[in-house]
XYZ file of C-alpha atoms in Angstrom:
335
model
C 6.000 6.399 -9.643
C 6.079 2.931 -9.408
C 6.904 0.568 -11.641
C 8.958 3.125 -13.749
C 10.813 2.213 -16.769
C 13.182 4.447 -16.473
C 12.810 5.841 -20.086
C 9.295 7.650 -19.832
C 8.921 7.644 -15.921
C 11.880 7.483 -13.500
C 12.010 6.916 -9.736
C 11.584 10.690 -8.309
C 9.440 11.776 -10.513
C 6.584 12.185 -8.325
C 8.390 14.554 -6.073
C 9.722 16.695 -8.790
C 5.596 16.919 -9.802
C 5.134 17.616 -5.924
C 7.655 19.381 -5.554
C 6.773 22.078 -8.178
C 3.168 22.222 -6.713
C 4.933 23.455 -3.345
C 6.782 25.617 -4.464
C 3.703 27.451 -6.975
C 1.825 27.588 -3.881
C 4.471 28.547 -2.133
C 4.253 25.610 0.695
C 7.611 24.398 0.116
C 9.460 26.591 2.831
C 8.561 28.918 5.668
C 5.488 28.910 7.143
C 3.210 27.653 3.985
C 5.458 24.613 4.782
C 3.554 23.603 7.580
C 0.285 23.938 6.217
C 1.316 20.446 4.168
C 1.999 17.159 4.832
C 4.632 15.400 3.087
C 5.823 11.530 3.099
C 7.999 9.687 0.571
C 10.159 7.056 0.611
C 12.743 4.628 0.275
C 13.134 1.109 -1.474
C 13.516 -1.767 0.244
C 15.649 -4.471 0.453
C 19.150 -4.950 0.401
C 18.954 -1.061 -0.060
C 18.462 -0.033 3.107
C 21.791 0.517 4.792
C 22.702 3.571 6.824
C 24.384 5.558 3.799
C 21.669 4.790 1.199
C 18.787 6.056 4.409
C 21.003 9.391 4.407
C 21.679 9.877 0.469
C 18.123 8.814 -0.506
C 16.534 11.427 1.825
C 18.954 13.876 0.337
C 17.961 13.066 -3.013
C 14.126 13.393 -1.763
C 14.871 16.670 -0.398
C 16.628 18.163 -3.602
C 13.539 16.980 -5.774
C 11.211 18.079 -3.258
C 12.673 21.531 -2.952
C 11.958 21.588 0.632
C 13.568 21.487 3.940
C 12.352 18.691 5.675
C 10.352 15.391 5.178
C 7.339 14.847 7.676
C 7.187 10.895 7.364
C 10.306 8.657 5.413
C 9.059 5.566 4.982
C 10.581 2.062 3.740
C 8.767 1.001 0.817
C 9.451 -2.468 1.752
C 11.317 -4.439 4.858
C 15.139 -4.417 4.940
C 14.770 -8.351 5.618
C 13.784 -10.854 3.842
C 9.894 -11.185 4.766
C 6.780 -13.154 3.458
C 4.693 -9.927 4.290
C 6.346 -8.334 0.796
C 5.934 -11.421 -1.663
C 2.800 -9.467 -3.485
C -0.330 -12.081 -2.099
C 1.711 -15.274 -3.293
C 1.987 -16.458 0.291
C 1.848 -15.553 3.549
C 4.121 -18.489 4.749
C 7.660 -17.806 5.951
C 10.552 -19.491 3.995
C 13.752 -20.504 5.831
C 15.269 -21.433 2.546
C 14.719 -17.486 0.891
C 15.726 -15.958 4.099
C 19.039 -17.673 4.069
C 19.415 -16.718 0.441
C 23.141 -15.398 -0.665
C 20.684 -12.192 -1.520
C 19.488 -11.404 1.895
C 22.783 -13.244 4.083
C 25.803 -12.316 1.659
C 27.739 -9.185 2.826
C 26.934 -9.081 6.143
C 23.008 -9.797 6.008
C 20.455 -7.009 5.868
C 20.588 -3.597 7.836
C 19.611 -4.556 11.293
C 16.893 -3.077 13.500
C 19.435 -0.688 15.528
C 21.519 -0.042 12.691
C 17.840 1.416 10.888
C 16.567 2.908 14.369
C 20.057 4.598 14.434
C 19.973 6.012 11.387
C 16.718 7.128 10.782
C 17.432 9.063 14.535
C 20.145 10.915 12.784
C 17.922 12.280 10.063
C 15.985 13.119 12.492
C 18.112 15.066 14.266
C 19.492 16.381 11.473
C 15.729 17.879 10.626
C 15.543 16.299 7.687
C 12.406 14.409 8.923
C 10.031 14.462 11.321
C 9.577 10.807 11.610
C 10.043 7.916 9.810
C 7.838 4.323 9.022
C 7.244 1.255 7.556
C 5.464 -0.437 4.524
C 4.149 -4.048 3.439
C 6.123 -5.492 6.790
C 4.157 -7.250 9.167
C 4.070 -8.082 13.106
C 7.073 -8.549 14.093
C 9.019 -6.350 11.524
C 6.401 -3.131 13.651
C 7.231 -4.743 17.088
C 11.206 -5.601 16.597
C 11.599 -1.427 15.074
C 9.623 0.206 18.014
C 11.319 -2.197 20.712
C 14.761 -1.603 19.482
C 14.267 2.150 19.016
C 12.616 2.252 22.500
C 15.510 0.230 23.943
C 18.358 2.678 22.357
C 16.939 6.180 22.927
C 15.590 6.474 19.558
C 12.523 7.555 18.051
C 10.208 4.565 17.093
C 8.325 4.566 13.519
C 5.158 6.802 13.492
C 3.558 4.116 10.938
C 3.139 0.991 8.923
C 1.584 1.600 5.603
C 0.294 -1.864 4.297
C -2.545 -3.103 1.836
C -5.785 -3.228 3.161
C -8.928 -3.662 1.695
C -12.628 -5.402 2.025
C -10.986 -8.282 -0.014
C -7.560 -8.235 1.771
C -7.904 -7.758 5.793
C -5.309 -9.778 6.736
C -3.464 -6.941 8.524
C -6.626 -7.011 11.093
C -5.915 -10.627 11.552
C -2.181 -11.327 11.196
C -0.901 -9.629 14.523
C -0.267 -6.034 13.123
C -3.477 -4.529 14.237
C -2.648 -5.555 17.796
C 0.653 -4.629 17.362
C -0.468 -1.600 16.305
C -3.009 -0.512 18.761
C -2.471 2.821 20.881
C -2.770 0.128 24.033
C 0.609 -1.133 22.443
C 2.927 0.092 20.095
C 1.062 3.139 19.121
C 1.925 3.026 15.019
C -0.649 4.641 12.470
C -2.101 2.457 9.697
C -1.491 3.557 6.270
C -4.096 1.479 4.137
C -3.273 1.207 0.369
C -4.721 -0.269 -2.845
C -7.938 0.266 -0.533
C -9.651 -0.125 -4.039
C -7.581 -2.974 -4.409
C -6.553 -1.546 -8.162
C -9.731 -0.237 -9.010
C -11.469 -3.439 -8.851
C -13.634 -2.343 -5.990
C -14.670 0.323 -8.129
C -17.099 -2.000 -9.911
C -15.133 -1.182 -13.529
C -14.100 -4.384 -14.194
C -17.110 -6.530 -13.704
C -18.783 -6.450 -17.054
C -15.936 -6.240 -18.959
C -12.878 -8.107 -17.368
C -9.515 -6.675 -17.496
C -7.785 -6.930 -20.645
C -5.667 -9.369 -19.695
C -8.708 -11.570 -18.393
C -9.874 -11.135 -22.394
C -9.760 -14.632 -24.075
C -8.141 -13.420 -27.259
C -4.535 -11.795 -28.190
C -6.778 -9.654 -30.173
C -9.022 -8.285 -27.758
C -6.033 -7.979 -24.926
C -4.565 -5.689 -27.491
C -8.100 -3.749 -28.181
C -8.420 -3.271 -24.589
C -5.134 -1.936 -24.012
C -5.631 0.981 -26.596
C -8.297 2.804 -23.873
C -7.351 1.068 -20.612
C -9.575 1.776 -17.717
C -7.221 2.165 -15.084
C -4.336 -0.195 -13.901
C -6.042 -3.749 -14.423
C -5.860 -2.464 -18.309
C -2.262 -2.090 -18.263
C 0.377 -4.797 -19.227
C 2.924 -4.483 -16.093
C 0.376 -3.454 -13.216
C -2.041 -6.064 -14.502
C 0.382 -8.751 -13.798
C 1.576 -7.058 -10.648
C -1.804 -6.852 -9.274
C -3.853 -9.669 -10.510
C -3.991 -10.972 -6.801
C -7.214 -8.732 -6.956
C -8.339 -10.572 -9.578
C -8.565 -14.386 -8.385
C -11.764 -15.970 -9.081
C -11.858 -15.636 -5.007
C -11.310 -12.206 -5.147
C -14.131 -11.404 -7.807
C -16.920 -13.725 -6.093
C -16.268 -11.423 -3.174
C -16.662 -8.412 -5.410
C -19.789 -9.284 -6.892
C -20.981 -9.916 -3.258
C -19.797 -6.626 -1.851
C -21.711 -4.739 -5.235
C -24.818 -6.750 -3.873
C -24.352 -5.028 -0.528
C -23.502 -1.935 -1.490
C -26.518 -1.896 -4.169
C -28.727 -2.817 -1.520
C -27.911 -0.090 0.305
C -27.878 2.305 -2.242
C -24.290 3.496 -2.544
C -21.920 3.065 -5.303
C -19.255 0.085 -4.906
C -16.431 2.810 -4.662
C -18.318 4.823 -1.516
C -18.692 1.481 0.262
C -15.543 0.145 0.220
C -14.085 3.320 1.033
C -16.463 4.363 4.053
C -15.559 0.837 5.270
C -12.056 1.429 5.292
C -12.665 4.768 7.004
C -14.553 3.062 10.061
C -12.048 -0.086 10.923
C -10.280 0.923 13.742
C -6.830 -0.266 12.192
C -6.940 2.615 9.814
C -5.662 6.271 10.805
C -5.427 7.095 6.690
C -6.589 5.645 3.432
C -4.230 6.414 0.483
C -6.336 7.021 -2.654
C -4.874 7.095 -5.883
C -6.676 9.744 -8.527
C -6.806 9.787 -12.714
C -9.110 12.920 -12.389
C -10.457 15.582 -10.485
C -13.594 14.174 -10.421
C -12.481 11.005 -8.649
C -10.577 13.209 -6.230
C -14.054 14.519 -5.530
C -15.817 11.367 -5.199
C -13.257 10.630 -2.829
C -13.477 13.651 -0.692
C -17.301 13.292 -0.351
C -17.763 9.475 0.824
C -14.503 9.944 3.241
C -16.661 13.521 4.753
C -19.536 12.017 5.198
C -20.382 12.301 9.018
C -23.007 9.308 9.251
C -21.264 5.676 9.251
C -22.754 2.814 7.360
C -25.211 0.668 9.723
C -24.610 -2.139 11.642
C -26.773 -3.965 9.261
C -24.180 -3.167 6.414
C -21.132 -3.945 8.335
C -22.449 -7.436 9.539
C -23.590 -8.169 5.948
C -19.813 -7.650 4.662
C -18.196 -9.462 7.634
C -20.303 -12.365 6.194
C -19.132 -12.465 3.209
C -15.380 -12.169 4.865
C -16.280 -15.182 6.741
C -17.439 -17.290 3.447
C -14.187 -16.138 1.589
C -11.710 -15.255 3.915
C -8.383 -13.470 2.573
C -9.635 -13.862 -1.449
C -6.358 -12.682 -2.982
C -4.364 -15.820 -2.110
C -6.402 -17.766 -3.190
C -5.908 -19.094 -6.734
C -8.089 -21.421 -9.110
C -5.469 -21.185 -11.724
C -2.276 -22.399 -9.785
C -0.788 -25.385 -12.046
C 2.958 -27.281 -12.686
C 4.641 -23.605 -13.482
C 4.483 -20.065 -12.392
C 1.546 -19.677 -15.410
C -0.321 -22.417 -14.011
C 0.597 -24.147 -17.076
């Protein structure tokens, strides 16, 4: 899981959890293995060198309990990039990328250096294929180019966040980039319910960090909602949460009222009809959820035309919502 302390939740512990539902169902070797499909990852950063690509995936495979990976994916870029900085800022910084962090020892792994060496897993059969996550245009174009150019197999996909209130990736040179007519990647959205704010949950009652009072933060935190409820994700994802961000909310719940659907089933039948997409990651605190899931992403029958230009309008008014900011002030509080 992600964050994890390491005290109650460690890094890994989601594939042990997986890992143990393979192997009850007996998908985690022979031919139930095929009837899954597994991806996992690892971190990014200054972590990525050849040897830490080969012992992570070892490490994913022993707490897995299978033989093979279908999709290994770097959770973020290798390089310093403005596509990971969490909706501060799209802009690129000289000045960060020529950081002792990211230029010290011999700079980050290089493109053939990663190409090379997710190749050898593969050939190992350790994976099937391998992609990327929160990287943007040039981080999709310089992998498949390189691999292309040394024999290797490209990336299979770019997982990145994507949602009605963040569509920058449609915008910003990836979906081009990614486009069977080009390089051919898959599109991984995430936080597609941008935290569960797109849910409608928070509307009424803001998240408890939102609350005006120490006391009522506190209150809230006792039966938290989801993730906006929660002291570390609530800071991590309160790019969802900008005034921008909320005024777009309330205008996609008008929509979405109008044409009598939940919040939840139209931002995720959205998501299902951009052509960018080729999956939607979901995260679940229930079955039931799972099933509400299931049944807007089945439905045959796409939302109108009249629905789709009524939430492009709404884009146009308020254009990429999460960075913006009415609380930015002399410090990082916007104190």
């Amino acid at each position: 899981p992600i964050p994890s302390d390491g005290k109650d939740a460690k890094e890994g512990d989601s594939e042990l959890v997986i890992g143990e539902w393979m192997k009850k169902r007996k998908l985690d070797k022979g031919e139930g293995r095929s009837k899954v499909v597994i991806a996992t990852k690892i971190t990014g950063g200054r972590n990525v060198t050849p040897k830490n690509i080969k012992k992570d995936c070892d490490g994913s495979l022993k707490r897995l309990g299978t033989d093979y990976i279908d999709v290994f994916q770097l959770h973020w870029p290798a390089r310093y990039s403005p596509q990971s900085n969490w909706g501060q800022s799209l802009a690129y910084d000289i000045e960060a990328d020529k950081s002792g962090y990211w230029r010290g020892f011999g700079g980050p792994t290089s493109f053939e250096e990663l190409c090379m060496s997710m190749q050898g897993l593969i050939d190992e059969g350790k994976i099937r294929g391998w992609g990327m996550c929160n990287d943007n245009a040039y981080g999709l174009t310089g992998c498949t180019r390189t691999a292309k150019a040394l024999g290797c197999t490209p990336p299979c996909s770019i997982q990145g966040d994507f949602s009605l209130i963040d569509r920058k990736s449609e915008e910003n040179g990836v979906a081009e980039a990614a486009s069977p007519y080009n390089e051919n990647v898959g599109f991984m959205s995430y936080n597609a319910l941008a935290g569960g704010m797109l849910t409608g949950k928070y509307m009424d009652k803001p998240a408890a960090l939102d609350l005006g009072s120490r006391d009522d933060v506190m209150e809230a935190m006792k039966n938290p909602r989801g993730r906006m409820d929660e002291f570390g994700w609530s800071r991590t994802l309160y790019r969802y949460r900008t005034d921008a961000a909320q005024e777009a909310i309330r205008d996609y719940a008008a929509i979405a009222k109008e044409a009598g659907m939940s919040l939840t089933e139209l931002s995720l039948r959205w998501c299902r009809q951009r052509s960018l997409i080729t999956t939607t990651l979901v995260g679940h605190s229930n079955m039931g959820q799972l099933k509400e899931s299931l049944d807007y992403f089945t439905k045959s029958k796409p939302l109108s035309e009249d629905v789709m230009w009524a939430i492009d309008r709404v884009h146009m008014r308020n254009r990429l919502p999460i960075f913006s900011s009415s609380r930015v002030g002399k410090d990082w509080d916007g104190e």
